[in-house]
PDB file of C-alpha atoms in Angstrom:
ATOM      1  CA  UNK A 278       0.000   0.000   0.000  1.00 37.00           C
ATOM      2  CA  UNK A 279       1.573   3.301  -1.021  1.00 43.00           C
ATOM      3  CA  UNK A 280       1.412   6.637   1.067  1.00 45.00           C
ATOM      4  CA  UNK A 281      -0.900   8.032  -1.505  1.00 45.00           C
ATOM      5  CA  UNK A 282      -3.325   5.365  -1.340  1.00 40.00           C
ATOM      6  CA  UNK A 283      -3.412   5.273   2.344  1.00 45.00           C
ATOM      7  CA  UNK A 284      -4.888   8.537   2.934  1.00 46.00           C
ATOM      8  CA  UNK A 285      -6.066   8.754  -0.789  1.00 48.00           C
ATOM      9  CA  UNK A 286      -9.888  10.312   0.677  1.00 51.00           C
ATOM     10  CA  UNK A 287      -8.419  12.908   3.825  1.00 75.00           C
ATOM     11  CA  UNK A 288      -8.285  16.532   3.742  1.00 86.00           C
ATOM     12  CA  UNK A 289      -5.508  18.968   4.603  1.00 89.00           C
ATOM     13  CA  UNK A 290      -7.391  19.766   8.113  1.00 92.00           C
ATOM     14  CA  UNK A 291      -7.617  15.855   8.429  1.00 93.00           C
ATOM     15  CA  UNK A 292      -4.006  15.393   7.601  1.00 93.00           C
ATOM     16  CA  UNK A 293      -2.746  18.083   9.784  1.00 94.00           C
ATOM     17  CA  UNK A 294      -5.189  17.474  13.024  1.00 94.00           C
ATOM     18  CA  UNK A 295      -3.189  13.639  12.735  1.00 93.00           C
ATOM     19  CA  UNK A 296       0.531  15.347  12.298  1.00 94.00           C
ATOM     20  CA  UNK A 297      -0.342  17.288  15.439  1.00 94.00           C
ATOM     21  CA  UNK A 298      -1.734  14.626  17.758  1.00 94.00           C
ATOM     22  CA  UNK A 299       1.598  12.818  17.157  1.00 94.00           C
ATOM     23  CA  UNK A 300       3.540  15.817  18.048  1.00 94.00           C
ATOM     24  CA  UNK A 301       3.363  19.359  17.926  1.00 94.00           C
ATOM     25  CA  UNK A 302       4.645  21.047  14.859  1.00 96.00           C
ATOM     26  CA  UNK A 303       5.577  24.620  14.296  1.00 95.00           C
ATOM     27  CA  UNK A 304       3.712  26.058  11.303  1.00 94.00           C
ATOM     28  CA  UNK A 305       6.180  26.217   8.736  1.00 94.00           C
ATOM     29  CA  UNK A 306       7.156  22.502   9.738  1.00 94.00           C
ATOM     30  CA  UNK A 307       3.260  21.566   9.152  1.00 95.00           C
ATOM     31  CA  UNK A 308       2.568  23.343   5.884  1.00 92.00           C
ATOM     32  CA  UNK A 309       6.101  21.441   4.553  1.00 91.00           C
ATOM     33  CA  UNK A 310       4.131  18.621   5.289  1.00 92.00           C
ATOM     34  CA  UNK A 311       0.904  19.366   3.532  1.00 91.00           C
ATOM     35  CA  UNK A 312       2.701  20.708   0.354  1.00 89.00           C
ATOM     36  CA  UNK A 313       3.380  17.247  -0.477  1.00 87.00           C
ATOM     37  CA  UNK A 314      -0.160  16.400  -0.835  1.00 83.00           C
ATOM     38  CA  UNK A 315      -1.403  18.886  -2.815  1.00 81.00           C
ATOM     39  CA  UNK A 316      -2.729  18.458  -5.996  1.00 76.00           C
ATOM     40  CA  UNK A 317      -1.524  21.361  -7.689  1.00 69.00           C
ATOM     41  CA  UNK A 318       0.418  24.612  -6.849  1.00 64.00           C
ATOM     42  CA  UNK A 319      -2.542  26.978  -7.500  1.00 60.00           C
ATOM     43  CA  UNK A 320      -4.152  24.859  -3.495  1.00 70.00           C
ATOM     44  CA  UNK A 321      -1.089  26.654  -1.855  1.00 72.00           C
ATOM     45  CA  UNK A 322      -3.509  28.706  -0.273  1.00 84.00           C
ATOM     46  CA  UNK A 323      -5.366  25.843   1.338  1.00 88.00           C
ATOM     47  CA  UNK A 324      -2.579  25.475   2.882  1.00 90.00           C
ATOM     48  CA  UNK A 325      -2.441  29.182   4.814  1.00 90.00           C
ATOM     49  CA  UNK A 326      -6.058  28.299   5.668  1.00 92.00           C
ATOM     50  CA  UNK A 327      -5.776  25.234   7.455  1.00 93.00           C
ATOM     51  CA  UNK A 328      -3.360  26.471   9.584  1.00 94.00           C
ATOM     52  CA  UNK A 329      -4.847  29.939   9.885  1.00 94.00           C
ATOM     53  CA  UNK A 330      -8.262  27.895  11.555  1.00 94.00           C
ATOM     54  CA  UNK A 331      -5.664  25.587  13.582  1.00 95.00           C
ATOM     55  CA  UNK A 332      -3.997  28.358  15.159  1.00 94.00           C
ATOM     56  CA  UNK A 333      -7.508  30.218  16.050  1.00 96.00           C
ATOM     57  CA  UNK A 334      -8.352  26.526  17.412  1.00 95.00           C
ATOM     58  CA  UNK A 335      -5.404  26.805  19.358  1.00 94.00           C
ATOM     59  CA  UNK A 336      -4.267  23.224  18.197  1.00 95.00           C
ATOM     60  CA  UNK A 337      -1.112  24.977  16.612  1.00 95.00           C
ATOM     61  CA  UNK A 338       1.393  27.494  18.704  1.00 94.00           C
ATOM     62  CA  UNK A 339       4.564  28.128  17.264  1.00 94.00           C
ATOM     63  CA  UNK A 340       5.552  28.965  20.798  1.00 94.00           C
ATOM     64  CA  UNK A 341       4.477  25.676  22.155  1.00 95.00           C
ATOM     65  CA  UNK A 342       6.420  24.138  19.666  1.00 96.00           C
ATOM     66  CA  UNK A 343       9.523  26.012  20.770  1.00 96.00           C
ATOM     67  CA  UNK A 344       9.197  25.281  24.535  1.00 95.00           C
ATOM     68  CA  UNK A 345       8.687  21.582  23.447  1.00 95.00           C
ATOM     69  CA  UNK A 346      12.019  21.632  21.117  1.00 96.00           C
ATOM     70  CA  UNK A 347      14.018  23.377  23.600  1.00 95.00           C
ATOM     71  CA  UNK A 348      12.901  21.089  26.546  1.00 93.00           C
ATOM     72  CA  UNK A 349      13.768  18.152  24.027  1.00 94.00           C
ATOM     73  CA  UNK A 350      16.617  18.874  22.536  1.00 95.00           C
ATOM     74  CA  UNK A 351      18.332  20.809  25.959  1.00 93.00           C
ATOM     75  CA  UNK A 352      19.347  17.906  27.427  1.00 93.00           C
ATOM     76  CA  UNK A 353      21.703  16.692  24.654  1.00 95.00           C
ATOM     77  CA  UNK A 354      22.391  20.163  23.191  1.00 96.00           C
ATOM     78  CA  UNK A 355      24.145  23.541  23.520  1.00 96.00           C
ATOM     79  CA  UNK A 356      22.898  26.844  23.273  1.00 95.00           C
ATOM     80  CA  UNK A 357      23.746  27.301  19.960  1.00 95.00           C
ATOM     81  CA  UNK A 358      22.500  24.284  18.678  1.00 96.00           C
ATOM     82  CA  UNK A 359      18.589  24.348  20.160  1.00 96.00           C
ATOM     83  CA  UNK A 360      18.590  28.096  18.607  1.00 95.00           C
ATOM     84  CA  UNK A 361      19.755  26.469  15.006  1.00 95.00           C
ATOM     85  CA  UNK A 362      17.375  23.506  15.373  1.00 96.00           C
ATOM     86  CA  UNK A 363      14.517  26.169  16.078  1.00 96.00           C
ATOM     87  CA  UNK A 364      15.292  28.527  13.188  1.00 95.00           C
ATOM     88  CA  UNK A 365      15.688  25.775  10.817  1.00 95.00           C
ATOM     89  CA  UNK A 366      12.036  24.805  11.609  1.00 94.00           C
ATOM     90  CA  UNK A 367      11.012  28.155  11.132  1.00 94.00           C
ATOM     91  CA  UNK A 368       9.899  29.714  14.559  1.00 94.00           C
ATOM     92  CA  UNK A 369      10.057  33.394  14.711  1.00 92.00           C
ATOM     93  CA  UNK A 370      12.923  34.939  16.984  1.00 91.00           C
ATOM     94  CA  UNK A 371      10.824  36.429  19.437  1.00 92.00           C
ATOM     95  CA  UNK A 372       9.461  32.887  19.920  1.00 93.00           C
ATOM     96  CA  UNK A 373      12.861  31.293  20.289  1.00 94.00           C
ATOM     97  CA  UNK A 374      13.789  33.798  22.435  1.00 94.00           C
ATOM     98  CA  UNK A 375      10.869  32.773  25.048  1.00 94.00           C
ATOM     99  CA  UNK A 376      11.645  29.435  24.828  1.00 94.00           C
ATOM    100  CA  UNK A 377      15.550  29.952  25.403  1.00 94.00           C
ATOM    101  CA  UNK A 378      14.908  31.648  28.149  1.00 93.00           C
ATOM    102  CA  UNK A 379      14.598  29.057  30.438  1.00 89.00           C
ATOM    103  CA  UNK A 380      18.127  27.631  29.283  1.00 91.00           C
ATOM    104  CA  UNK A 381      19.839  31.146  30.898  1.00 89.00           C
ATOM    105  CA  UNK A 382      22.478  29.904  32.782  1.00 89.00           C
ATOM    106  CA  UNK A 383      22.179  26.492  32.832  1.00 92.00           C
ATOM    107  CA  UNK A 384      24.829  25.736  29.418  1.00 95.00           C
ATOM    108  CA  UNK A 385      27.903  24.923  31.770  1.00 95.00           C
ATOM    109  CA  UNK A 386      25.865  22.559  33.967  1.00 95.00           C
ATOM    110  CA  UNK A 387      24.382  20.929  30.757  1.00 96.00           C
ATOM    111  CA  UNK A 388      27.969  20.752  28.988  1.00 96.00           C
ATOM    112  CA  UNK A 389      29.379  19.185  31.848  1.00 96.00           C
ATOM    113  CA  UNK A 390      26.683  16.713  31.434  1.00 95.00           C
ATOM    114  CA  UNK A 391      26.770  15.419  28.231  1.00 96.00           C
ATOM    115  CA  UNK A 392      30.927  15.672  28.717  1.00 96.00           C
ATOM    116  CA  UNK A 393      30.285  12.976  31.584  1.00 95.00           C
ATOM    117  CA  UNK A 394      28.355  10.764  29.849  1.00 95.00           C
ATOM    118  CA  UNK A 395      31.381  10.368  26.902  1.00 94.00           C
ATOM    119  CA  UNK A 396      34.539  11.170  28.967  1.00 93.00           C
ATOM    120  CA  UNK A 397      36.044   9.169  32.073  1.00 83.00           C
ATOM    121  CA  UNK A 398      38.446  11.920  33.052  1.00 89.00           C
ATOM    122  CA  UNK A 399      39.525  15.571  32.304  1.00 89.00           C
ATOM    123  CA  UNK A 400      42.175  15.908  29.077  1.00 91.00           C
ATOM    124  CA  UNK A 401      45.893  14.992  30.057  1.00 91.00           C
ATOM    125  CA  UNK A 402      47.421  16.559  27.000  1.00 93.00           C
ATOM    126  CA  UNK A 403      46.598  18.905  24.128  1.00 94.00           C
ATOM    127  CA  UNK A 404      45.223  15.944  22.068  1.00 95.00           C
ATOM    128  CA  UNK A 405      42.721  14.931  24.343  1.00 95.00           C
ATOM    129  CA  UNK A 406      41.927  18.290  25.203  1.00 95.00           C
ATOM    130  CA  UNK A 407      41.091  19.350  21.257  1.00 96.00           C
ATOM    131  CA  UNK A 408      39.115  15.864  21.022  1.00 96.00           C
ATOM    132  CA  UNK A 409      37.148  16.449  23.922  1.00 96.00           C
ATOM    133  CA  UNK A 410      36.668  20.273  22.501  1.00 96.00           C
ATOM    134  CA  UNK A 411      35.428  18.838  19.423  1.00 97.00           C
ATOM    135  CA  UNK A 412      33.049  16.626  21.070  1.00 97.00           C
ATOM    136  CA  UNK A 413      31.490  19.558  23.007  1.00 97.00           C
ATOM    137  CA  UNK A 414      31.319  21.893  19.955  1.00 97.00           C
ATOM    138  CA  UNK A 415      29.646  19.672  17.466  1.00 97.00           C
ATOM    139  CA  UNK A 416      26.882  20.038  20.238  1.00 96.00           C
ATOM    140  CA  UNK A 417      26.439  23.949  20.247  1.00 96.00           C
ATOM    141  CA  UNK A 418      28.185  24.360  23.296  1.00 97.00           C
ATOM    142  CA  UNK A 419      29.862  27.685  23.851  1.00 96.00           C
ATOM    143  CA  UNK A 420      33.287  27.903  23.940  1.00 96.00           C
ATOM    144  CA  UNK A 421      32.939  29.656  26.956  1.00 95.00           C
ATOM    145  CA  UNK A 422      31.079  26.748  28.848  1.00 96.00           C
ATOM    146  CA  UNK A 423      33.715  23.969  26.639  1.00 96.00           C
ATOM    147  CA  UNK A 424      36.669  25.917  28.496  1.00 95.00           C
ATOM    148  CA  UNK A 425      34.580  25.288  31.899  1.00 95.00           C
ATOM    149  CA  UNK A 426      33.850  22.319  31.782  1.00 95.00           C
ATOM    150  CA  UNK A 427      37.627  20.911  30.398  1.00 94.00           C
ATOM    151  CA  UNK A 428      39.008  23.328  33.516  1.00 91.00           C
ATOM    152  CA  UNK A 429      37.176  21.336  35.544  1.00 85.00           C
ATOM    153  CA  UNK A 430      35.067  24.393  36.479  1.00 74.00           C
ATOM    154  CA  UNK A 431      31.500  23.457  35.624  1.00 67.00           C
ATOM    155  CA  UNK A 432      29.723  23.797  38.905  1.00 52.00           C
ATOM    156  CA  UNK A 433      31.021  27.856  38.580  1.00 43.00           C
ATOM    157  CA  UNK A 434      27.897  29.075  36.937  1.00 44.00           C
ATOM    158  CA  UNK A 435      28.111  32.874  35.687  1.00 40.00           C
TER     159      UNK A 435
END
């Protein structure tokens, strides 16, 4: 059975009501979605209104979507990489910012974390040090909280 011929009879509302319930979605997410099951390019507008009534209905909120991101991905994560993650899925910056804001202060703590989980010990020499770095970085850590954390300084919060 092919995707098309699964939901061959649903509507856009149908299709996006079921998107949300598995998760929540922020808006430019959920009309990337639709787009795919549109007929033609001249329904693009369906698209706006779907969304348009699910946001009135309350079932979509960009800023829901943030705080659900952030809390997700915030564990794992840096800083930098949450505020990627939520501007590649197209929520606005004052949203992001709302949502970060529960992360303020807490990126050395979380570093130190996710360094624990990989690393035994602190770096011994410059090799280990730039590996451990590395690790750290490809997670959107700061450098500031990457230079805490390999000092052996994490529980110093600014």
């Amino acid at each position: 059975m092919t995707r098309a011929s699964r939901g061959a009879g649903k509507s856009l509302m149908a299709r996006a009501v079921g998107l949300l319930a598995r998760r929540e979605h922020s808006r430019v997410e959920l009309a990337r979605k639709l787009q795919r099951y549109l007929e033609s390019d001249d329904d693009a507008g369906e698209i706006d209104r779907v969304l348009d009534t699910l946001q009135k209905q309350n079932l979509l909120s960009d800023a829901r979507f943030a705080q659900a991101l952030v809390g997700q991905r915030a564990v794992r994560y840096g800083d930098m990489r949450v505020r990627r993650d939520l501007r590649d899925r197209g929520v606005e910056s004052v949203e992001a910012d709302a949502a970060m804001e529960k992360l303020r202060g807490t990126e050395i703590a979380r570093a130190h974390a996710v360094w624990a989980k990989r690393f035994d010990e602190p770096p011994t020499n410059a090799d280990e040090r730039g590996r451990q770095g590395r690790y750290l970085q490809a997670r959107g850590f700061s450098m500031h909280a990457i230079t805490q954390v390999l000092a052996g300084k994490a529980g110093a919060e600014r």
